[in-house]
mmCIF file of C-alpha atoms in Angstrom:
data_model
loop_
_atom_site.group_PDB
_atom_site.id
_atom_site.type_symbol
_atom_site.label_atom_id
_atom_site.label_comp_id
_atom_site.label_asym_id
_atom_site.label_seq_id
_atom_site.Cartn_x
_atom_site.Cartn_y
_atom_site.Cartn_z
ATOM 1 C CA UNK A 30 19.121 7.542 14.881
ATOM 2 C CA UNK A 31 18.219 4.325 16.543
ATOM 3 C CA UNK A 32 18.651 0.622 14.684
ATOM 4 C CA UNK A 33 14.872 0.886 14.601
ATOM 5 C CA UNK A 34 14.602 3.774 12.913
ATOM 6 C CA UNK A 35 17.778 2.944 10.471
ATOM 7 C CA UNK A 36 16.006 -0.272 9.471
ATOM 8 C CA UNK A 37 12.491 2.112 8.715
ATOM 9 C CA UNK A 38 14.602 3.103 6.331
ATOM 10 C CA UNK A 39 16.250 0.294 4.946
ATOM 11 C CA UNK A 40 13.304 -2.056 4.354
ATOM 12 C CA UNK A 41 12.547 -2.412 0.590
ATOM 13 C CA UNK A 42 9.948 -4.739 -1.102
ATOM 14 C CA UNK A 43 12.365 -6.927 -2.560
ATOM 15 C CA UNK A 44 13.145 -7.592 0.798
ATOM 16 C CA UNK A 45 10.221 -8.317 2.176
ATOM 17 C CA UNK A 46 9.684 -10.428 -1.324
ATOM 18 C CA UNK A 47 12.790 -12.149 0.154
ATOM 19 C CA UNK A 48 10.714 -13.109 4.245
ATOM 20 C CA UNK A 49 7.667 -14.576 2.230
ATOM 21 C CA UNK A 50 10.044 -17.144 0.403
ATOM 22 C CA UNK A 51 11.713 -17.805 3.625
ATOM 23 C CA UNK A 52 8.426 -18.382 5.504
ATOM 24 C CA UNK A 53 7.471 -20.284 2.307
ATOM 25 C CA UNK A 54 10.492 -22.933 2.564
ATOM 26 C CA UNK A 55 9.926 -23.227 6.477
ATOM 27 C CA UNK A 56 6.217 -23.692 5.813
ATOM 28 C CA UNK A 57 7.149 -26.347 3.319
ATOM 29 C CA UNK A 58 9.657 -27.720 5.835
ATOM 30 C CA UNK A 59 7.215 -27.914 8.745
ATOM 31 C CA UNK A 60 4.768 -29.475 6.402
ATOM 32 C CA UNK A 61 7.677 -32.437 5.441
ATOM 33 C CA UNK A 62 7.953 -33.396 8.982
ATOM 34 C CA UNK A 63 4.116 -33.319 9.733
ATOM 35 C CA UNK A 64 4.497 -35.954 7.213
ATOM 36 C CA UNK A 65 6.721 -37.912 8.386
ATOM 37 C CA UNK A 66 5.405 -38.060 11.777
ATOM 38 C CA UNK A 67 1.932 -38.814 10.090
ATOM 39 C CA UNK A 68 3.611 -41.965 8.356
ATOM 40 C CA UNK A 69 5.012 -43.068 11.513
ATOM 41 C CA UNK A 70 1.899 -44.620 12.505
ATOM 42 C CA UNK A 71 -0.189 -41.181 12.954
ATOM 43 C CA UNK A 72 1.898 -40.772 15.688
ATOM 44 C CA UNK A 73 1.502 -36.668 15.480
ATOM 45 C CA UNK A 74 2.696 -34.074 18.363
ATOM 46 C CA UNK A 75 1.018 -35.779 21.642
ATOM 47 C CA UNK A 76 1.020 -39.327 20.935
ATOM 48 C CA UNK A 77 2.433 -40.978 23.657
ATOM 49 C CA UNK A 78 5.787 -42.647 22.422
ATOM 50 C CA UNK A 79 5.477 -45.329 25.195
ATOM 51 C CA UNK A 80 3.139 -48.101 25.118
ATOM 52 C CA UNK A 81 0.545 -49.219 28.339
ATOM 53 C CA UNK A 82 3.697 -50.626 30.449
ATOM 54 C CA UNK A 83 6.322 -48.214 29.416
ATOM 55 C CA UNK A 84 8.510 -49.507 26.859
ATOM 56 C CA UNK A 85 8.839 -47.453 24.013
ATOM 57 C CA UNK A 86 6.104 -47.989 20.881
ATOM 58 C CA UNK A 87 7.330 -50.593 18.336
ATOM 59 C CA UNK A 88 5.075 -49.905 16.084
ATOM 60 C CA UNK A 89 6.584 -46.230 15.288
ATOM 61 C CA UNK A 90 10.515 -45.060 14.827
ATOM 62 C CA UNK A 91 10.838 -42.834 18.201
ATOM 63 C CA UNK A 92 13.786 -41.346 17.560
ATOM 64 C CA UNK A 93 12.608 -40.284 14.063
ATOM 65 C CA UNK A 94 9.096 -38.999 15.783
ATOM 66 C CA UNK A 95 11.413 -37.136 18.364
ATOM 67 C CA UNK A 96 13.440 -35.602 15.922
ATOM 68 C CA UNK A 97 10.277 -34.558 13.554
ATOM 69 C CA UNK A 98 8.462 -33.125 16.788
ATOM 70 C CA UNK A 99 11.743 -31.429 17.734
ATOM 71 C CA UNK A 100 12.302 -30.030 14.121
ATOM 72 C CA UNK A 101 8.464 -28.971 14.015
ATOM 73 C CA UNK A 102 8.553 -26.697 17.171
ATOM 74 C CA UNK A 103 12.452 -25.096 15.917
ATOM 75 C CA UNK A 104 10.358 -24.509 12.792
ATOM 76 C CA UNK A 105 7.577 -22.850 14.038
ATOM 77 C CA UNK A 106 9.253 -20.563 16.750
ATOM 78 C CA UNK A 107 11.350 -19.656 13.636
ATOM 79 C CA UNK A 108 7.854 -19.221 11.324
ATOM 80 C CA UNK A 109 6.727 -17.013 14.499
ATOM 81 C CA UNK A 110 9.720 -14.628 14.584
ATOM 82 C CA UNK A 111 10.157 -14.495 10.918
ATOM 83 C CA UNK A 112 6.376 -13.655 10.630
ATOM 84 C CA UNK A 113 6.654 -10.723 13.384
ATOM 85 C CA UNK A 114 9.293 -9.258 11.046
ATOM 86 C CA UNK A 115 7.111 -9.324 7.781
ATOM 87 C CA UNK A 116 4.942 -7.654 9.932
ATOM 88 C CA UNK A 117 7.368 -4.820 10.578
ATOM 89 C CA UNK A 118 8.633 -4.671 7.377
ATOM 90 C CA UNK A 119 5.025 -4.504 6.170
ATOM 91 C CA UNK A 120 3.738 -1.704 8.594
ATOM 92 C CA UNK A 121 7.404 0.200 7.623
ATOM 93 C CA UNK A 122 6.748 -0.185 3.855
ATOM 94 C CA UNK A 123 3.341 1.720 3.891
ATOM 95 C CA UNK A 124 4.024 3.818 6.287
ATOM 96 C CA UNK A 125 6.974 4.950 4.074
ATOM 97 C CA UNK A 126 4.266 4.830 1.303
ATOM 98 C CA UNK A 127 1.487 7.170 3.054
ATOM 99 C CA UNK A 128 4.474 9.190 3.827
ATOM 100 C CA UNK A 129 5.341 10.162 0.202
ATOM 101 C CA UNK A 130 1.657 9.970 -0.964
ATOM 102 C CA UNK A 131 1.653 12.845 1.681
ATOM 103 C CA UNK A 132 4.347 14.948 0.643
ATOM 104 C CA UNK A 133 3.163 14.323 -2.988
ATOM 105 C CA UNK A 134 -0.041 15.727 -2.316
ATOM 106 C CA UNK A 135 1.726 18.743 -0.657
ATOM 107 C CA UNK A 136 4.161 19.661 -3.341
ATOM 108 C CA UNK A 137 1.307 19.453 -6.139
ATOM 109 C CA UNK A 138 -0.968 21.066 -3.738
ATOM 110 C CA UNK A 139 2.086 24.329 -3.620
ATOM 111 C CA UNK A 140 2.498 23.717 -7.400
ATOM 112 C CA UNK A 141 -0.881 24.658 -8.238
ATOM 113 C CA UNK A 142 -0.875 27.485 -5.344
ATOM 114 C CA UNK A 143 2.215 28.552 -7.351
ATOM 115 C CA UNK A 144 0.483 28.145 -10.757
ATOM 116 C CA UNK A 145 -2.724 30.041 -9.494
ATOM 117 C CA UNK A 146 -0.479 33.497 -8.170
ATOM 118 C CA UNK A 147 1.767 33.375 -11.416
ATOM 119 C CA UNK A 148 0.175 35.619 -14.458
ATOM 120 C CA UNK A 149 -0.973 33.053 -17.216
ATOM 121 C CA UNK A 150 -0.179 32.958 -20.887
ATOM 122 C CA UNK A 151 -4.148 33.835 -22.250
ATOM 123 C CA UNK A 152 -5.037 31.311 -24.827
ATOM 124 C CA UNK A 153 -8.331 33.119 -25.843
ATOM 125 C CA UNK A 154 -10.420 36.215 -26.148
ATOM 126 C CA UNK A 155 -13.354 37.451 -25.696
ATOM 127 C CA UNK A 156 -14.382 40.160 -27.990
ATOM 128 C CA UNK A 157 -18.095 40.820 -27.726
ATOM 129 C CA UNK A 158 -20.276 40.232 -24.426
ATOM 130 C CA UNK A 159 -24.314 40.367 -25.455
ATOM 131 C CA UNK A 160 -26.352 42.510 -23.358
ATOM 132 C CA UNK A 161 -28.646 40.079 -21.141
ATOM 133 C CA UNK A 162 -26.632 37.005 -21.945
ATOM 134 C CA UNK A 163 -25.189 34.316 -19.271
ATOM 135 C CA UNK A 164 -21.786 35.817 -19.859
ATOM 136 C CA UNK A 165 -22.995 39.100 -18.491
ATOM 137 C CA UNK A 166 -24.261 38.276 -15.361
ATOM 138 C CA UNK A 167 -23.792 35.059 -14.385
ATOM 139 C CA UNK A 168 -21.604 34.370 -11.456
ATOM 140 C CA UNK A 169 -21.056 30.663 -10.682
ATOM 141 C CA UNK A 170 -18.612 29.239 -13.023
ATOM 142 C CA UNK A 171 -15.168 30.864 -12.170
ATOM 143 C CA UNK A 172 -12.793 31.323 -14.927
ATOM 144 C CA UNK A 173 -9.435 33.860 -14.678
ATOM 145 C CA UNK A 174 -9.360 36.325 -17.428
ATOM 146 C CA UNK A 175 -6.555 38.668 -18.180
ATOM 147 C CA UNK A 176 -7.352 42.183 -18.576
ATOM 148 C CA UNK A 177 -4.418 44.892 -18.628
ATOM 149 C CA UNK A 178 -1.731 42.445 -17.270
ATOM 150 C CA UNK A 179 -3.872 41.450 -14.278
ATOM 151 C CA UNK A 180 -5.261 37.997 -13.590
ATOM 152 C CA UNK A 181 -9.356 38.702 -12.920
ATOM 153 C CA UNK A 182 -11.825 36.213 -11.432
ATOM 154 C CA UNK A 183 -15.011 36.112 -12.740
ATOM 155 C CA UNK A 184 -17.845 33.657 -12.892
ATOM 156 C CA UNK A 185 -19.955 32.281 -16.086
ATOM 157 C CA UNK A 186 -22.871 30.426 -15.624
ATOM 158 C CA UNK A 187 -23.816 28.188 -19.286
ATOM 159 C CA UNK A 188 -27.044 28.480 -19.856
ATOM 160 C CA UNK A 189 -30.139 28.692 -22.508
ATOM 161 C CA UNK A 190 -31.238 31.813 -23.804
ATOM 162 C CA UNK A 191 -32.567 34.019 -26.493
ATOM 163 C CA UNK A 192 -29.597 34.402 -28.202
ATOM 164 C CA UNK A 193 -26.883 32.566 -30.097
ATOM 165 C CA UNK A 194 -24.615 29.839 -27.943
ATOM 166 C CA UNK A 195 -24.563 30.025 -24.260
ATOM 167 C CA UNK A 196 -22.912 32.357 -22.775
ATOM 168 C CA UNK A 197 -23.268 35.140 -24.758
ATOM 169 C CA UNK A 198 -20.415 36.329 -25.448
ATOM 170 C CA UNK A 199 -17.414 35.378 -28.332
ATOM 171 C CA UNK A 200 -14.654 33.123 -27.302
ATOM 172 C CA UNK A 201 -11.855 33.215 -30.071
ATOM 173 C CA UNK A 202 -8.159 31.813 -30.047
ATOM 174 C CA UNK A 203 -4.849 33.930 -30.016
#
């Protein structure tokens, strides 16, 4: 197994939880030395820190502008990188996800494959069937009956008719 496909396996949300506060603080940090550069006279990322002739500016501190500026691109090659790994961890989290949605789906997908070929406990009866009704020859509603031990598919359709209920026949409980 490859470190790649060890760390698939290692990501959790609480870690990922864990990058977004990082990326928060650097954020925050970045932000704190925009600041500062901003109260050094607006003197931002491209300012020249020399006036007309040369000399450095006197109107701005340039080794505190240098040292923001510096701070500000360490910061965001750090924002970049950590944000390409909340990426990862992101894609690797619902892909791990859609994985066991997946197999969840399979197993109750077998479950009621198993459920369908096992014999079921009956829970009712029917006892009369009307000539004519629904219940004797309708076919579109499937329902598994038990007749002599054996599961039997048959079909009910509900409808109107000149009789009592219907489907015509008697439904009672065991």
């Amino acid at each position: 197994m490859s470190d790649e496909e060890s760390q698939s396996t290692s990501v959790t949300v609480a870690d990922v939880q864990q990058m977004m506060k990082k990326k928060d603080t650097i954020e925050a940090q970045i932000k704190a030395y925009y600041d500062i550069l901003k109260g050094q006279n607006s003197a931002g990322m491209d300012e020249p820190l020399v006036d007309i002739e040369g000399y450095p500016r006197t109107d701005i501190d340039v080794y505190e502008v240098r040292t923001a500026r510096h701070n500000i691109i360490c910061l965001q090659n750090d924002h970049k990188a950590l944000m390409k790994q909340i990426e990862k961890a992101l894609h690797q989290l619902h892909a791990r996800d859609r994985e066991k949605h997946r197999l969840d789906e399979a197993e109750a997908h077998q479950e009621t494959m198993e459920q369908e070929n096992s014999v079921l406990s009956a829970f009712a009866k029917i006892d009369t069937v009307s000539p004519g009704s629904p219940a004797s020859i309708s076919k579109p509603l499937s329902i598994t009956i038990i007749r002599n031990g054996q599961n039997i598919h048959i079909g009910l359709t509900p409808q109107r008719w000149s009789g009592r209920g219907l489907l015509g026949c008697n439904i009672v409980p065991l």
